[in-house]
Short mmCIF file of N, CA and C in Angstrom, two decimals:
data_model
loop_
_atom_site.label_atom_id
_atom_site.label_comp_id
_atom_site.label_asym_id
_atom_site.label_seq_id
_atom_site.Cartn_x
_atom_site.Cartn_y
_atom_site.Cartn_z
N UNK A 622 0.85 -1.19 0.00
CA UNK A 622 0.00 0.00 0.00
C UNK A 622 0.89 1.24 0.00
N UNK A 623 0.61 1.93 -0.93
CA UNK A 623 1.49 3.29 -0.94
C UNK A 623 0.77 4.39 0.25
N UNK A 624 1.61 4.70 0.85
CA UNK A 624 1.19 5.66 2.19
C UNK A 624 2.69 6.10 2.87
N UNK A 625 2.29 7.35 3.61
CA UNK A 625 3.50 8.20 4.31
C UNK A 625 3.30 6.73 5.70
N UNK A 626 4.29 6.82 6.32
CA UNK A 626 4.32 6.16 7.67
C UNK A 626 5.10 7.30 9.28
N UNK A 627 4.63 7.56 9.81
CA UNK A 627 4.61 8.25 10.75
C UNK A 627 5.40 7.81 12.11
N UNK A 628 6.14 8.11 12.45
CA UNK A 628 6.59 7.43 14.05
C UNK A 628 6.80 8.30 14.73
N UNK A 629 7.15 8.12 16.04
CA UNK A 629 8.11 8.88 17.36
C UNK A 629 7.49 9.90 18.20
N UNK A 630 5.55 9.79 18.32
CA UNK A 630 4.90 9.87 18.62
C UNK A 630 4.79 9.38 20.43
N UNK A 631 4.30 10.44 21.12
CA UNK A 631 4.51 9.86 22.81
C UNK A 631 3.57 10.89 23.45
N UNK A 632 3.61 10.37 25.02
CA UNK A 632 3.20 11.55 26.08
C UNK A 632 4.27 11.89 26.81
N UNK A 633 4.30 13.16 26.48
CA UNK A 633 5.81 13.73 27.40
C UNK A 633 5.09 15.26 28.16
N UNK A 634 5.98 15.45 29.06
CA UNK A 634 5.30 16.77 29.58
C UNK A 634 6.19 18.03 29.10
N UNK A 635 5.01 18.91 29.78
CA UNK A 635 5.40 20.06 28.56
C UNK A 635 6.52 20.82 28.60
N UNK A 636 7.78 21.38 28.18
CA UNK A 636 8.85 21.59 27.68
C UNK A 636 9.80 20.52 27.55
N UNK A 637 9.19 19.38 27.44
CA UNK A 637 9.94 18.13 26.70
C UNK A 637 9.90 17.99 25.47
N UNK A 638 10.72 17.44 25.14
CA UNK A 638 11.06 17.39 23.33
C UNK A 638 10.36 16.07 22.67
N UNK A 639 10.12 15.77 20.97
CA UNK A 639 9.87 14.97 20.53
C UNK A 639 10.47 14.48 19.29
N UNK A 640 10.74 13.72 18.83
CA UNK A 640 11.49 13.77 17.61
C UNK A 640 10.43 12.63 16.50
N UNK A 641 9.78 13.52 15.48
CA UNK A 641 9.15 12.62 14.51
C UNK A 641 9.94 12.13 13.46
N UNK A 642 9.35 10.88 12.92
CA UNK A 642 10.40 10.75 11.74
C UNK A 642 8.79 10.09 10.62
N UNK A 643 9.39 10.59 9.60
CA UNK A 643 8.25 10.35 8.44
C UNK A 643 8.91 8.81 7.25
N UNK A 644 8.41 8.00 6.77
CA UNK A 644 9.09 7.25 5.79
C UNK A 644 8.45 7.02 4.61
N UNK A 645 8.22 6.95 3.32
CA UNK A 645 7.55 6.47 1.88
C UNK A 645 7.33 5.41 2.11
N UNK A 646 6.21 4.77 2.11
CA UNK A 646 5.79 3.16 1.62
C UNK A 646 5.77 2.97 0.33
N UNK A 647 6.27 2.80 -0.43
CA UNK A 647 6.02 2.35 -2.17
C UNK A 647 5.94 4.06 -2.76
N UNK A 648 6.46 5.09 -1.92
CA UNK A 648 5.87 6.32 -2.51
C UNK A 648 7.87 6.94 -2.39
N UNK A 649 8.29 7.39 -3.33
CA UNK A 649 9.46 8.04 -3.31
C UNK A 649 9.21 9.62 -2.82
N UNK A 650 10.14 10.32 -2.06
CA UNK A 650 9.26 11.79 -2.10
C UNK A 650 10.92 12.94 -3.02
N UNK A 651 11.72 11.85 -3.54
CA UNK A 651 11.87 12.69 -4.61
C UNK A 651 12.21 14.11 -4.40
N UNK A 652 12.33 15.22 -5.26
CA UNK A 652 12.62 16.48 -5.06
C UNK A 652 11.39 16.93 -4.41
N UNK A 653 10.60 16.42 -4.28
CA UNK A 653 9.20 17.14 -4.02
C UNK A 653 9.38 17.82 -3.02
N UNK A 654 8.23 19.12 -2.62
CA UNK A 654 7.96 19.46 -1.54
C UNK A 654 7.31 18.89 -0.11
N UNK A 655 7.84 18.68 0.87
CA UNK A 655 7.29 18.12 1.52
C UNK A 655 6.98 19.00 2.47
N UNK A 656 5.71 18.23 3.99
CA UNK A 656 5.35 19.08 4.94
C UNK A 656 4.83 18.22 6.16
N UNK A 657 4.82 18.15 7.11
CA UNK A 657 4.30 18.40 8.67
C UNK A 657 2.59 19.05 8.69
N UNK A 658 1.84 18.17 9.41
CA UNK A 658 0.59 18.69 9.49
C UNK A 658 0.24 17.69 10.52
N UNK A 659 -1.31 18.90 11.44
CA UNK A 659 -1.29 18.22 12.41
C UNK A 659 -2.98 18.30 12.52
N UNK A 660 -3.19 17.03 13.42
CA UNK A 660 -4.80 17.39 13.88
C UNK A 660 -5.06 16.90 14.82
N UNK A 661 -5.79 18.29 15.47
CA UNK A 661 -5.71 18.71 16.78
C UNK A 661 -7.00 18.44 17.61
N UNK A 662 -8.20 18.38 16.69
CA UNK A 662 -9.09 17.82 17.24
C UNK A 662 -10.25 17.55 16.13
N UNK A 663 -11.36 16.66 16.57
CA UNK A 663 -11.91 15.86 16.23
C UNK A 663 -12.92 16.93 15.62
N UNK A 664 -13.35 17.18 14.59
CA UNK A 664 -13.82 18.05 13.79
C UNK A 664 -13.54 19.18 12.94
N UNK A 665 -11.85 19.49 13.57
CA UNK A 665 -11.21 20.27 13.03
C UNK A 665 -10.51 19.60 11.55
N UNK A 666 -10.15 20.64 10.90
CA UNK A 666 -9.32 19.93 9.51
C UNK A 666 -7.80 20.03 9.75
N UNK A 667 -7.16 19.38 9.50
CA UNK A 667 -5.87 19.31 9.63
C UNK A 667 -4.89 20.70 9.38
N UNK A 668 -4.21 20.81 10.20
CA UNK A 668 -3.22 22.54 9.52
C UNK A 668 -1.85 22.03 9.46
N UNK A 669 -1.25 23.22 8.79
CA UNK A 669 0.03 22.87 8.30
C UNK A 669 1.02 23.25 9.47
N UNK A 670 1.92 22.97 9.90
CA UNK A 670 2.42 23.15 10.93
C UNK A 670 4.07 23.36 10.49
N UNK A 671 4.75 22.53 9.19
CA UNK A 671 5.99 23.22 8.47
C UNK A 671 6.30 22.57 7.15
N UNK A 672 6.82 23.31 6.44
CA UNK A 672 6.34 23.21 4.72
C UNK A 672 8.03 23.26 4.38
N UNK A 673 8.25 22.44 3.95
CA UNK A 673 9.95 22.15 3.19
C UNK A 673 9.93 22.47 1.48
N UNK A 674 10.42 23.60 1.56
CA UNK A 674 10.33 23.72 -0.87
C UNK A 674 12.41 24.04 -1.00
N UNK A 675 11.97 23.84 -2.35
CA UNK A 675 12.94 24.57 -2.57
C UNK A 675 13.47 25.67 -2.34
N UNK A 676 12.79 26.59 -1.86
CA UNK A 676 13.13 28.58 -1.70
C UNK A 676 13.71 28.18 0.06
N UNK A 677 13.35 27.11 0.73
CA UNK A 677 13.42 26.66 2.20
C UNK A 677 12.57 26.73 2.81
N UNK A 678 12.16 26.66 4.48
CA UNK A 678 11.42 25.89 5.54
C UNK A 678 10.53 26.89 6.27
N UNK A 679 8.97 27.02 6.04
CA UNK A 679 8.27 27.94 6.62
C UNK A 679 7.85 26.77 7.48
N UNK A 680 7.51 27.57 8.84
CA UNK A 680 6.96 26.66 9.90
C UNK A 680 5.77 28.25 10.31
N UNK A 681 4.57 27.37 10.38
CA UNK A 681 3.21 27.84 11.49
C UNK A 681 3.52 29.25 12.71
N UNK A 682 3.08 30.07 12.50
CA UNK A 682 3.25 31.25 13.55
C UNK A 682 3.26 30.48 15.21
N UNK A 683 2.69 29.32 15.48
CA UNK A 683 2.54 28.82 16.41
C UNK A 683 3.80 27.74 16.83
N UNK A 684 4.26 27.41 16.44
CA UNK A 684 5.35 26.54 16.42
C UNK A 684 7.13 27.16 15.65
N UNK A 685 6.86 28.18 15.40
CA UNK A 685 7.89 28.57 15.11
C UNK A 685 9.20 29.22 16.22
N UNK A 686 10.15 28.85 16.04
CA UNK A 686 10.97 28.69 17.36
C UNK A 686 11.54 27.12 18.13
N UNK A 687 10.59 27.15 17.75
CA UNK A 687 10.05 25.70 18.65
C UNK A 687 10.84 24.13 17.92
N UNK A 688 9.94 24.35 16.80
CA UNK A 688 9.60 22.97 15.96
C UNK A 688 11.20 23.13 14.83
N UNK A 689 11.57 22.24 13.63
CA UNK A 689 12.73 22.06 13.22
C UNK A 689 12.43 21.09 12.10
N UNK A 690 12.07 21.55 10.96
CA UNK A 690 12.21 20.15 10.00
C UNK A 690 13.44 19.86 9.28
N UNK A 691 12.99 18.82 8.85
CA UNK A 691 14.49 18.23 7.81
C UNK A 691 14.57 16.91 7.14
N UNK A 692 15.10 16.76 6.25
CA UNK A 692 14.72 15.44 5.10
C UNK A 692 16.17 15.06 4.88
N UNK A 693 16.31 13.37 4.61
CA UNK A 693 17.10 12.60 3.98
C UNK A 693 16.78 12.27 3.19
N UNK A 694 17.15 12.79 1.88
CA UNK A 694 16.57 12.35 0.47
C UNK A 694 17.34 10.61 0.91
N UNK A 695 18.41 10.23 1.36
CA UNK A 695 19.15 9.27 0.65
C UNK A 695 17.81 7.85 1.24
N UNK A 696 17.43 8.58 2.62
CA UNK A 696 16.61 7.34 3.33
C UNK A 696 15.10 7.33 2.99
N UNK A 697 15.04 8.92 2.15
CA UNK A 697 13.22 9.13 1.86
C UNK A 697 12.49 9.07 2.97
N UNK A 698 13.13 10.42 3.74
CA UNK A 698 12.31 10.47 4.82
C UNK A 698 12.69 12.61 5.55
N UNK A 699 11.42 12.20 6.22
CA UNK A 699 11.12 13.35 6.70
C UNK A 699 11.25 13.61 8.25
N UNK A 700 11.90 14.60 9.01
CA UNK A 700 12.05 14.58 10.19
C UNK A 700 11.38 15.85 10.87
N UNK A 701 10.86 15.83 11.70
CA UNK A 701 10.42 17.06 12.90
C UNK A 701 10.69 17.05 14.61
N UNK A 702 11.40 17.93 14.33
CA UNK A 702 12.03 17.96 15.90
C UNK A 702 11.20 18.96 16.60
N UNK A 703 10.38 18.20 18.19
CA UNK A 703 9.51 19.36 18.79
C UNK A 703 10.34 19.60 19.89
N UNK A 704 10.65 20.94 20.28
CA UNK A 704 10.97 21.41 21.59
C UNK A 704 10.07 22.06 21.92
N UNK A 705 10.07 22.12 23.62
CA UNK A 705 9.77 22.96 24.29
C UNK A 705 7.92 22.77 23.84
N UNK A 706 7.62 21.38 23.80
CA UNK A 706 6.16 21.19 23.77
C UNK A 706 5.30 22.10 24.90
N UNK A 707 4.51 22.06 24.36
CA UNK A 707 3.31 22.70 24.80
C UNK A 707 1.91 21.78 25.09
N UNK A 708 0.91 21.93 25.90
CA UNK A 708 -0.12 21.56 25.53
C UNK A 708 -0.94 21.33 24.56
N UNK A 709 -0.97 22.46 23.69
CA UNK A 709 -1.56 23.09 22.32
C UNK A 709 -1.10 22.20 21.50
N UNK A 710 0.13 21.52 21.49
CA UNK A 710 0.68 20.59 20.33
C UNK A 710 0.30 19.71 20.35
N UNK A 711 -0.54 19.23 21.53
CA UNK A 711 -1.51 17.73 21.27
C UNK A 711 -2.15 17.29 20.36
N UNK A 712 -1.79 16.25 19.16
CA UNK A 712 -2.29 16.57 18.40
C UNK A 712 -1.80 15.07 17.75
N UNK A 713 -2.79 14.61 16.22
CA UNK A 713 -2.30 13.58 15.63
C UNK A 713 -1.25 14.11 14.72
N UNK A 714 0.20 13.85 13.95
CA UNK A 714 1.06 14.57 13.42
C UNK A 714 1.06 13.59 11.88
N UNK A 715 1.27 14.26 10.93
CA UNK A 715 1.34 13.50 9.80
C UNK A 715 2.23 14.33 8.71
N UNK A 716 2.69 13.65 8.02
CA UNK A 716 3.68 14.00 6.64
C UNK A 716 2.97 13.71 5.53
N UNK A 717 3.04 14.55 4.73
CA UNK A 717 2.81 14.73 3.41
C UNK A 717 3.04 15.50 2.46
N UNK A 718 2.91 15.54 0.98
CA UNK A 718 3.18 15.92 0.15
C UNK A 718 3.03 17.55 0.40
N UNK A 719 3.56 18.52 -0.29
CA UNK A 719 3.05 20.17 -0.50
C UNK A 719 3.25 20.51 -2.01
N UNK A 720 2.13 20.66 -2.60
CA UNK A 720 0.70 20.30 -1.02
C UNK A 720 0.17 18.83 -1.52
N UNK A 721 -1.17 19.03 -0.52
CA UNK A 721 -1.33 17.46 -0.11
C UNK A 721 -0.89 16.46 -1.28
N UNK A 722 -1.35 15.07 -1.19
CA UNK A 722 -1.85 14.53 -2.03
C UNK A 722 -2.35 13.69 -1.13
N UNK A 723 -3.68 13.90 -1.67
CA UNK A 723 -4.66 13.23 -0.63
C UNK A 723 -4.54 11.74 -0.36
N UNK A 724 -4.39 11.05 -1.28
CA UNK A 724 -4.41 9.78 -1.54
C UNK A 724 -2.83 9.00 -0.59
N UNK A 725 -2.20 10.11 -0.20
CA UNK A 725 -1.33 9.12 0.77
C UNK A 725 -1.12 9.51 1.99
N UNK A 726 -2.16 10.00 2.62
CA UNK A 726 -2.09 10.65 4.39
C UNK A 726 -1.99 9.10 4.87
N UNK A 727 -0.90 8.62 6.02
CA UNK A 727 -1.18 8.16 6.65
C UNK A 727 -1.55 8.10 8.04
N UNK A 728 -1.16 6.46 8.84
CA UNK A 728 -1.95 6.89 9.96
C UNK A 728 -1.73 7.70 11.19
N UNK A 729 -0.48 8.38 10.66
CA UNK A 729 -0.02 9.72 11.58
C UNK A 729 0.68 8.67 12.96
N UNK A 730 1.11 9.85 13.95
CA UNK A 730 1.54 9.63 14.73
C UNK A 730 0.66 10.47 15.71
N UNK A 731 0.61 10.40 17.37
CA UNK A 731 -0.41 10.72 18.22
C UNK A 731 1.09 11.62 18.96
N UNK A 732 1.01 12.44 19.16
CA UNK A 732 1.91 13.44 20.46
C UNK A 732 0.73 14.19 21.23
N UNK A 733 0.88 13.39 22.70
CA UNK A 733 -0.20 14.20 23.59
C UNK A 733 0.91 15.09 24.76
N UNK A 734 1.06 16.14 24.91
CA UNK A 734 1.40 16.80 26.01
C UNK A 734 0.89 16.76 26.97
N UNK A 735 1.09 17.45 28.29
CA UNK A 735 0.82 17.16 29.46
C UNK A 735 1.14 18.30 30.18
N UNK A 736 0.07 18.94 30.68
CA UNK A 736 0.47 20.42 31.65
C UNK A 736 1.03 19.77 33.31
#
């Protein structure tokens, strides 16, 4: 099944760090743009949280400071480093294309904080 795969997902308390890592299932990500997106709650739609292009790395007014992306083309994979979590970052975390492509969200990773 072609799909992003998600890990490194936890409950840590808040100004503890997290380190995500993203991988291609049958999907190369290539020069493409890639991105970080998160969902935060159960009716909400997913937001972008940091966007990797060629020009370089915009991250979310909310996480900026904070958060850290970065890619290994050689391993086809995507990384997000959280510091200094927050409550607010509770959230399911997922990688994907920029922009989407719908057809390969996977099943994310869960980061719950803790006040």
């Amino acid at each position: 099944q072609v799909k992003m795969v998600e890990s490194g997902g936890g409950l840590v308390q808040a100004g503890e760090s997290l380190a995500l890592s993203c991988a291609g299932s049958g999907i190369s990500f290539g020069n493409n743009d890639m991105a970080w997106y998160r969902h935060q709650a159960p009716g909400h739609q997913r937001t972008l949280v940091a966007v990797m292009t060629t020009e370089g790395i915009m991250y979310s007014d909310s996480v900026k400071g904070r958060f850290y992306m970065s890619r290994d083309n050689d391993k086809n994979s995507v990384d997000l480093q959280m510091n200094s979590l927050k409550p607010e970052d509770t959230a399911i975390y997922y990688c994907n294309f920029y922009p989407v492509g719908p057809d390969y969200w996977g099943q994310g990773t869960q980061v719950t904080v803790a006040s």
